[in-house]
Short mmCIF file of C-alpha atoms in Angstrom, two decimals:
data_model
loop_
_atom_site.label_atom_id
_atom_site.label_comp_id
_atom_site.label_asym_id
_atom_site.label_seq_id
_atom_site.Cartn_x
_atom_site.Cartn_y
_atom_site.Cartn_z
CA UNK A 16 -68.28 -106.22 -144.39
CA UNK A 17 -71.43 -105.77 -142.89
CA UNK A 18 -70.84 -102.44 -141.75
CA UNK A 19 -70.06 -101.30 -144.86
CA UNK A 20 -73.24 -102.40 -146.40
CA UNK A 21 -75.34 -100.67 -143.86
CA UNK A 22 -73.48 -97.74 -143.89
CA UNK A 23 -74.75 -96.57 -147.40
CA UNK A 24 -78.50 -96.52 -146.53
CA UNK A 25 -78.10 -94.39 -143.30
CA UNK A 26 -75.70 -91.88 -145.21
CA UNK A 27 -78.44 -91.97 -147.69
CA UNK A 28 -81.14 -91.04 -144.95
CA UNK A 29 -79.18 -88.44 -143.13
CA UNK A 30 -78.83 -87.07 -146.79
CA UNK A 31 -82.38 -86.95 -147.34
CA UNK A 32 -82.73 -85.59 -143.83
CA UNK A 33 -80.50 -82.66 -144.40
CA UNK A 34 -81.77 -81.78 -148.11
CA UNK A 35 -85.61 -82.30 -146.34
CA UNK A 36 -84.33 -79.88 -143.46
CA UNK A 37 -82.80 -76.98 -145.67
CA UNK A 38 -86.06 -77.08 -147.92
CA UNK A 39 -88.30 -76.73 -144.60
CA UNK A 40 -86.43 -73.76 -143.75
CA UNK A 41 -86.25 -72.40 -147.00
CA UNK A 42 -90.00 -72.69 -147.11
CA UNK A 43 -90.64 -71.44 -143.63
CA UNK A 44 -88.49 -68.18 -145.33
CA UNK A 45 -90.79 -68.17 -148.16
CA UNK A 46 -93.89 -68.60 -145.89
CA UNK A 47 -92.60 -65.18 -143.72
CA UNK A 48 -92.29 -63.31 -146.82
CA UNK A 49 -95.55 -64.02 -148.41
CA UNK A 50 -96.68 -63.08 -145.02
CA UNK A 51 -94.70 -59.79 -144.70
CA UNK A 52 -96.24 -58.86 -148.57
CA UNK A 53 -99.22 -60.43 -148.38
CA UNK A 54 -101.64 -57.69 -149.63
CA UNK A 55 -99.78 -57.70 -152.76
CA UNK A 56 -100.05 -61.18 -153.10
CA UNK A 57 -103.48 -61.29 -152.30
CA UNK A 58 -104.36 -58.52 -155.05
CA UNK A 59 -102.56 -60.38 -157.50
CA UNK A 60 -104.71 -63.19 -156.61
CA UNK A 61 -107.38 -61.05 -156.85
CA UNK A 62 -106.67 -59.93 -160.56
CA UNK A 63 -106.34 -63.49 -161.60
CA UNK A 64 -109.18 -64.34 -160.78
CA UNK A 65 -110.61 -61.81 -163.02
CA UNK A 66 -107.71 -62.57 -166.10
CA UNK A 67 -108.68 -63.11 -169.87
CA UNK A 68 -109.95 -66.57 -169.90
CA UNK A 69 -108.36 -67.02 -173.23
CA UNK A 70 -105.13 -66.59 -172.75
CA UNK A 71 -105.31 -68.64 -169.56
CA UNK A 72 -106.41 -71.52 -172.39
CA UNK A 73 -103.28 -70.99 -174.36
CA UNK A 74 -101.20 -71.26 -170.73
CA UNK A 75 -103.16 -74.71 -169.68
CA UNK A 76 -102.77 -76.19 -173.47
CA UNK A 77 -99.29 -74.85 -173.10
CA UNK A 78 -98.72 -76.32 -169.93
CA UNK A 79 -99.99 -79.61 -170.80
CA UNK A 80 -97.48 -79.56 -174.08
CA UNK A 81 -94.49 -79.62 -171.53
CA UNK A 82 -94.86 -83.44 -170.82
CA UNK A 83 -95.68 -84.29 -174.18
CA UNK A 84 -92.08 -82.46 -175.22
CA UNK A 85 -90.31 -84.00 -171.76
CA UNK A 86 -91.58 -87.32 -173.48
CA UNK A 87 -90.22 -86.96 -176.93
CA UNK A 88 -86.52 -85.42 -175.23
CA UNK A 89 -86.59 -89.06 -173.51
CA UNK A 90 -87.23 -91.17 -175.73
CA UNK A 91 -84.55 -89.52 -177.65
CA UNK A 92 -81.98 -89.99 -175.32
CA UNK A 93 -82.40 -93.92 -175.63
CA UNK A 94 -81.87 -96.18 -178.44
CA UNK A 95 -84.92 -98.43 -177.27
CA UNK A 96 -88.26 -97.28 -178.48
CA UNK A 97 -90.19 -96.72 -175.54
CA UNK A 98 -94.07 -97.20 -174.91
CA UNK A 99 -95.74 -93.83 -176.03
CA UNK A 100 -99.10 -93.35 -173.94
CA UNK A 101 -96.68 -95.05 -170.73
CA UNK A 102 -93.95 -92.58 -171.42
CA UNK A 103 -95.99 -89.28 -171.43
CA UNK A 104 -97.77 -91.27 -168.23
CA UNK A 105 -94.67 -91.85 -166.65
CA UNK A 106 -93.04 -88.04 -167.11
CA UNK A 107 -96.77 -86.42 -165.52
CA UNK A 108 -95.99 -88.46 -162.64
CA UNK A 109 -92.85 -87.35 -162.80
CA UNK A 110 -93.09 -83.64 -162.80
CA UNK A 111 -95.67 -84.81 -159.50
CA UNK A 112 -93.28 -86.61 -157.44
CA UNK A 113 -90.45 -84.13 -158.23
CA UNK A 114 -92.71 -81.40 -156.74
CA UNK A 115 -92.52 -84.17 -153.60
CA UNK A 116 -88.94 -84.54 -153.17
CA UNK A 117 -86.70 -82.10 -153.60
CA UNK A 118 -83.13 -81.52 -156.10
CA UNK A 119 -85.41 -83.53 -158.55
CA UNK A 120 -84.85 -86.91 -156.69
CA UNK A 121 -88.34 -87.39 -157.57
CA UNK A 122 -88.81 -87.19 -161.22
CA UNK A 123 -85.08 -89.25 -161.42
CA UNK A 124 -86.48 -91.86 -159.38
CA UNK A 125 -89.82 -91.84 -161.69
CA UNK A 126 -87.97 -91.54 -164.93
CA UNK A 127 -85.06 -94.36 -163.86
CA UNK A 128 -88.04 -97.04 -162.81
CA UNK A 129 -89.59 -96.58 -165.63
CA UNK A 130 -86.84 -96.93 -168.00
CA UNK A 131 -85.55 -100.36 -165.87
CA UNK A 132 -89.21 -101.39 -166.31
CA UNK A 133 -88.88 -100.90 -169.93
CA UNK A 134 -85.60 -103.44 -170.13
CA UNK A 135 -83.01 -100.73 -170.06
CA UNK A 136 -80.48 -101.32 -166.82
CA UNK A 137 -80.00 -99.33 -163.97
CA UNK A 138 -76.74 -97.54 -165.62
CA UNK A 139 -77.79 -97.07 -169.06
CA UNK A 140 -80.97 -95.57 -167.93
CA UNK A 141 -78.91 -93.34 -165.65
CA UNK A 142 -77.23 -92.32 -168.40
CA UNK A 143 -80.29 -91.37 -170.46
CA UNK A 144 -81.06 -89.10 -167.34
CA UNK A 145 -77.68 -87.36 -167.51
CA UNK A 146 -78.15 -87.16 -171.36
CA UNK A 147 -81.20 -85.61 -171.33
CA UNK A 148 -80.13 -83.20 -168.01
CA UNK A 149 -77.49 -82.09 -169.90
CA UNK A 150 -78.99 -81.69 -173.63
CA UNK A 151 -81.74 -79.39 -171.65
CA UNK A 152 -79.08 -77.28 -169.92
CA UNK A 153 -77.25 -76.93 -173.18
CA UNK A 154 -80.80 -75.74 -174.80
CA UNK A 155 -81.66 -73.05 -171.85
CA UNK A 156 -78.09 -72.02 -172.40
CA UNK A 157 -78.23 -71.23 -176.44
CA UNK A 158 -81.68 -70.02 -175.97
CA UNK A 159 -80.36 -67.22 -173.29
CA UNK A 160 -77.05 -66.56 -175.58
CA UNK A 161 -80.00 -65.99 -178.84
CA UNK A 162 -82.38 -63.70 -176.61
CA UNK A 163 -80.09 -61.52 -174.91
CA UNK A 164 -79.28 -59.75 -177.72
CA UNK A 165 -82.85 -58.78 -178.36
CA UNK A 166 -83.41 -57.49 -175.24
CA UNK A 167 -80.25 -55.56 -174.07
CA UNK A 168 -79.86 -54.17 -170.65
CA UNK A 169 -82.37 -56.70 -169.46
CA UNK A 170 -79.71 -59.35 -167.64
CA UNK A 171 -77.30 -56.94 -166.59
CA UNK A 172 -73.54 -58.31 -165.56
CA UNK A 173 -72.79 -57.30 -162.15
CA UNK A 174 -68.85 -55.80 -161.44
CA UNK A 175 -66.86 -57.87 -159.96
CA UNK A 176 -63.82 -56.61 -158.40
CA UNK A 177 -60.30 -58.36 -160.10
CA UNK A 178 -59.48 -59.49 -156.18
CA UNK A 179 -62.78 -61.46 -156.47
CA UNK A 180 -62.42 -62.68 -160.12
CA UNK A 181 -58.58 -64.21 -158.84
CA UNK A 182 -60.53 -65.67 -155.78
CA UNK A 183 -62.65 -67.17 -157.58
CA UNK A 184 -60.47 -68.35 -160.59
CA UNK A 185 -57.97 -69.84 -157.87
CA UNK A 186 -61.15 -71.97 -156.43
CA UNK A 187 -61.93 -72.68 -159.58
CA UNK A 188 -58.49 -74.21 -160.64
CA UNK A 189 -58.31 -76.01 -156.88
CA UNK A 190 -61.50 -77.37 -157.67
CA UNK A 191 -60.46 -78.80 -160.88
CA UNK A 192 -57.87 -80.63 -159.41
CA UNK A 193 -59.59 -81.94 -156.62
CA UNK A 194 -61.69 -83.52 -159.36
CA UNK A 195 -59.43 -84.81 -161.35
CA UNK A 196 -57.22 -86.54 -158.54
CA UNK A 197 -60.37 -87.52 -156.29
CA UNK A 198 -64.00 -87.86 -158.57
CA UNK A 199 -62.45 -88.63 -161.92
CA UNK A 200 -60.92 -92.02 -161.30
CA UNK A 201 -63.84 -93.22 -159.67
CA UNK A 202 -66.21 -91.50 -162.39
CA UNK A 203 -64.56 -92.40 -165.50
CA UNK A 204 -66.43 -95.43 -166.11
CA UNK A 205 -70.03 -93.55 -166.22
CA UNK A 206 -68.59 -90.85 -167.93
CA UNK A 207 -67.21 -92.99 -170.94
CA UNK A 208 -70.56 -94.57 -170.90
CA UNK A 209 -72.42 -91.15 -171.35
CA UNK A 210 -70.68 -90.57 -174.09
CA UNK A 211 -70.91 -93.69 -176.07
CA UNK A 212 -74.81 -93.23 -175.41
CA UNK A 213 -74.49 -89.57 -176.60
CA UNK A 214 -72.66 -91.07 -179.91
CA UNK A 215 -74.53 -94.08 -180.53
CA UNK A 216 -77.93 -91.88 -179.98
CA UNK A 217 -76.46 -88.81 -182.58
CA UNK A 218 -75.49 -92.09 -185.18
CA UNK A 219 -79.19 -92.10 -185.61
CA UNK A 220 -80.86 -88.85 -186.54
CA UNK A 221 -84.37 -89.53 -185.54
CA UNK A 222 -83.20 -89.83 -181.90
CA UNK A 223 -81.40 -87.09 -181.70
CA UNK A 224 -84.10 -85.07 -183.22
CA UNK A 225 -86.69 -86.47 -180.65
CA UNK A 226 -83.49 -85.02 -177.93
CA UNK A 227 -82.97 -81.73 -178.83
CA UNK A 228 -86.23 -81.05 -180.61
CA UNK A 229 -87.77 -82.05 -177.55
CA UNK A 230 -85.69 -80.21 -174.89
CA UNK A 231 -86.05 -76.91 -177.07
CA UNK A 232 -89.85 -77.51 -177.00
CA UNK A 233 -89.84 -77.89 -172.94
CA UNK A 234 -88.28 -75.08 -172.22
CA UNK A 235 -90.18 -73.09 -174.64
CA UNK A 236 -93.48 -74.35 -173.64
CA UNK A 237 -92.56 -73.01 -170.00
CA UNK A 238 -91.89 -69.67 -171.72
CA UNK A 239 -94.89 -69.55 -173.29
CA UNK A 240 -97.03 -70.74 -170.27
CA UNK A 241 -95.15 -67.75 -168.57
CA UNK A 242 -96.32 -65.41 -171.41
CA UNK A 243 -100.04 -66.37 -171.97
CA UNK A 244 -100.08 -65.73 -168.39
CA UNK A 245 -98.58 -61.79 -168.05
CA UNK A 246 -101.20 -61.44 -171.37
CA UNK A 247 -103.85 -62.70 -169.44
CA UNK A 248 -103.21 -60.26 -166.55
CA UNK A 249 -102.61 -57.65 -168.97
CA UNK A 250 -99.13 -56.74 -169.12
CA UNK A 251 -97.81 -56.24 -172.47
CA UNK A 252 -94.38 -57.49 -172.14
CA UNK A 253 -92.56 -58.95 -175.43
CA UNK A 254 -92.52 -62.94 -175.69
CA UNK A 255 -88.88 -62.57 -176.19
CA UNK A 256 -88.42 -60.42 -172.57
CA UNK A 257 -91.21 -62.69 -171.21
CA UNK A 258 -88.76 -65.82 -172.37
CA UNK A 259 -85.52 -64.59 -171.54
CA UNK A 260 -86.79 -63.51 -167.67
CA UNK A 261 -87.88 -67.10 -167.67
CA UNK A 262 -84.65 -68.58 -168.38
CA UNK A 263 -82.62 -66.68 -166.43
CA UNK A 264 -85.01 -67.04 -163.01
CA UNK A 265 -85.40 -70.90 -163.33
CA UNK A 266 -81.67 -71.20 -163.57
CA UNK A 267 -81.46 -68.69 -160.63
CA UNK A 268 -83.60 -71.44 -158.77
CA UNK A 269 -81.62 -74.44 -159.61
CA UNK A 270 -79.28 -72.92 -157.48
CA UNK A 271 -81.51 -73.57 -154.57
CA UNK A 272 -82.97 -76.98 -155.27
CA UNK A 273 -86.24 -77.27 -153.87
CA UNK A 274 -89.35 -79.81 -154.26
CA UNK A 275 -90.56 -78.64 -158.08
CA UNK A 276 -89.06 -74.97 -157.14
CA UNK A 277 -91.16 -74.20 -154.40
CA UNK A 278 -89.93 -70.69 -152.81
CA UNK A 279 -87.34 -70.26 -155.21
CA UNK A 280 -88.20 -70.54 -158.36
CA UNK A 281 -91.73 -68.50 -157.24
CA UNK A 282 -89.17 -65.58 -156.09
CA UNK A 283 -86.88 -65.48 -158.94
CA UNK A 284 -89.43 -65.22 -161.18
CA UNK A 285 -91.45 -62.47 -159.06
CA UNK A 286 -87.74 -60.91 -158.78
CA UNK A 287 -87.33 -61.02 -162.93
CA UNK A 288 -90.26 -59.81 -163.25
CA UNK A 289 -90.41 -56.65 -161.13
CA UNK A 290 -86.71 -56.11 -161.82
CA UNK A 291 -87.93 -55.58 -165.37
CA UNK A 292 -90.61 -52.72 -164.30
CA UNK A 293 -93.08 -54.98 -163.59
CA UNK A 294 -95.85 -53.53 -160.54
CA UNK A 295 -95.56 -55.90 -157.50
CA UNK A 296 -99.26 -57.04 -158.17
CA UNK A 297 -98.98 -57.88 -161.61
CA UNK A 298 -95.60 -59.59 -161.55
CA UNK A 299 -97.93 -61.75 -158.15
CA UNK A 300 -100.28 -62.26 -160.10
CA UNK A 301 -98.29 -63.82 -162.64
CA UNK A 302 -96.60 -65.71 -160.82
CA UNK A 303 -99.51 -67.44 -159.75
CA UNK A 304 -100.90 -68.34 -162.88
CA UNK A 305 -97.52 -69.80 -163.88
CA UNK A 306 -97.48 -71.86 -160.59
CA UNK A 307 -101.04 -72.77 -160.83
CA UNK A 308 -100.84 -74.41 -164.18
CA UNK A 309 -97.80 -76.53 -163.88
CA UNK A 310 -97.45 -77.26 -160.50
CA UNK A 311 -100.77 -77.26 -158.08
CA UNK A 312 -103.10 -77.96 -160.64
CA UNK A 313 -101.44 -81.23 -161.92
CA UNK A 314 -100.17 -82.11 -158.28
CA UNK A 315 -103.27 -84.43 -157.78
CA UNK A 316 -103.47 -85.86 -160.74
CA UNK A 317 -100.02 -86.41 -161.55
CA UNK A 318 -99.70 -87.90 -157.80
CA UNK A 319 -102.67 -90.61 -159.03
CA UNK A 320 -101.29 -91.40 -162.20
CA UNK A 321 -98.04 -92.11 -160.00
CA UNK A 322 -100.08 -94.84 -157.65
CA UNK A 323 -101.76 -95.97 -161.43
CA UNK A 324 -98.64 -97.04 -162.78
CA UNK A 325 -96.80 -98.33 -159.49
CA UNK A 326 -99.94 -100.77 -159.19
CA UNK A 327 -99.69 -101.73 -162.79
CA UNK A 328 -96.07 -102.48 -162.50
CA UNK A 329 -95.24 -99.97 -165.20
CA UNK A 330 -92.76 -98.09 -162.89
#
């Protein structure tokens, strides 16, 4: 027995070891290609530095709007009205310590405290995670099916060969039933509680509302952050191209979890954006901004608000 209950924290080390390893080296990777392109990173530093001061305003009000909307999305995906200034408190320091940690440990780990703090238990706040993870994904989704219409030829479907589709269709189908025979029994017990929180939250309209109102509003507030930004380089891309390269380059990145994005959410989006007809400069440049107003700037402050509430017991 007592190996078995030590055995779970050193798993859970060597897994933080590994995911802390693989986002080193995907950083060091990052580091060598700034350093291979670094005069056109260092003029589009350069021309934001000299970038419309106004539209940089809209970005940083923008910007600011994304924890006010992360707020309302979780406090709609729980029943329990939650403390308002401590909530919007509690999802800055989030967004700080998930630029920390990487795969978005951090901001769980935030967001989970602070809920357990508030008198919801460790599995139903869990599940208000998962709820609100998965009404966001659901949003990006819809938002991509609305905006690719508008801007055809943009994301472009790659051809896939019909040995590859089978390969991966057979995969697929293995995967499924590795699932079903292996994870499900063990998972079916959070699962059914996911969705009697996803039921008992749409039995109430407000909250559900506050859930998909406020996912919708995150993800749009990034878009827009993203837009001021090109406008305040001066390129005069469409909000709707602006939005749709947006979407489709953060979910490019969440296939490489890394703390907050770092390296590969700053190369998909460079990527979108010069796949698009962007210059190299600009699409720097932009990239930048975008980084600079919800990540590096807030860092610090989201990092003391983080200590604030861990002295004052709120998380």
């Amino acid at each position: 027995m007592v190996s078995n209950v030590n055995a779970t924290p050193v798993m859970g080390r060597r897994g933080l070891y590994w995911r802390s390893g693989a986002c080193l080296v995907l950083l060091l990777g990052v580091g060598w290609l700034v350093r291979g392109h670094w005069p056109v990173v260092a003029h589009g530093a350069a021309r934001l530095a000299g970038a419309d001061q106004r539209w940089l305003l809209v970005a940083a009000v923008a910007a600011a709007g994304t924890w006010a909307s992360s707020a309302l999305a979780q406090q709609g995906a729980v029943t329990r009205r939650l403390p308002g200034g401590r909530l919007v408190a509690a999802q800055f320091a989030a967004s700080a310590a998930n630029h920390v940690l990487p795969a978005g440990l951090g901001a769980g780990a935030v967001n989970l405290r602070f809920l357990m703090r508030c008198g919801i238990t460790a599995g139903r706040g869990a599940s208000a995670l998962a709820v609100k993870a998965a009404s966001g994904a659901v949003v990006r989704l819809a938002l991509i099916a609305v905006l690719a219409p508008a801007c055809p030829g943009l994301l472009q479907i790659p051809h896939v060969s019909a040995v590859a589709l089978l390969a991966v269709a057979a995969a697929a189908a293995l995967g499924v039933v590795l699932l079903r025979v292996r994870v499900w029994p063990r998972c079916r017990g959070a699962v059914a509680v996911v969705a009697a929180d996803i039921r008992a939250l749409h039995a109430r309209p407000v909250r559900a509302a506050a859930l998909w109102g406020g996912s919708l509003a995150f993800a749009g507030l990034h878009a827009l952050v993203l837009f001021a930004v090109t406008r305040a380089v001066g390129l005069p891309l469409p909000p709707a191209r602006v939005a749709l390269l947006y979407l489709a380059a953060s979910g490019a990145a969440a296939l490489l979890p890394t703390p907050g994005g770092l390296g590969s959410l700053d190369a998909a989006l460079a990527f979108a954006l010069t796949a698009s007809g962007t210059p190299a400069a600009a699409a720097a440049s932009a990239v930048l901004g975008y980084r600079l107003l919800t990540m590096w700037l807030p860092l610090l402050p989201g990092l003391l608000v983080l200590g604030l509430l861990v002295r004052r017991r709120a998380l």
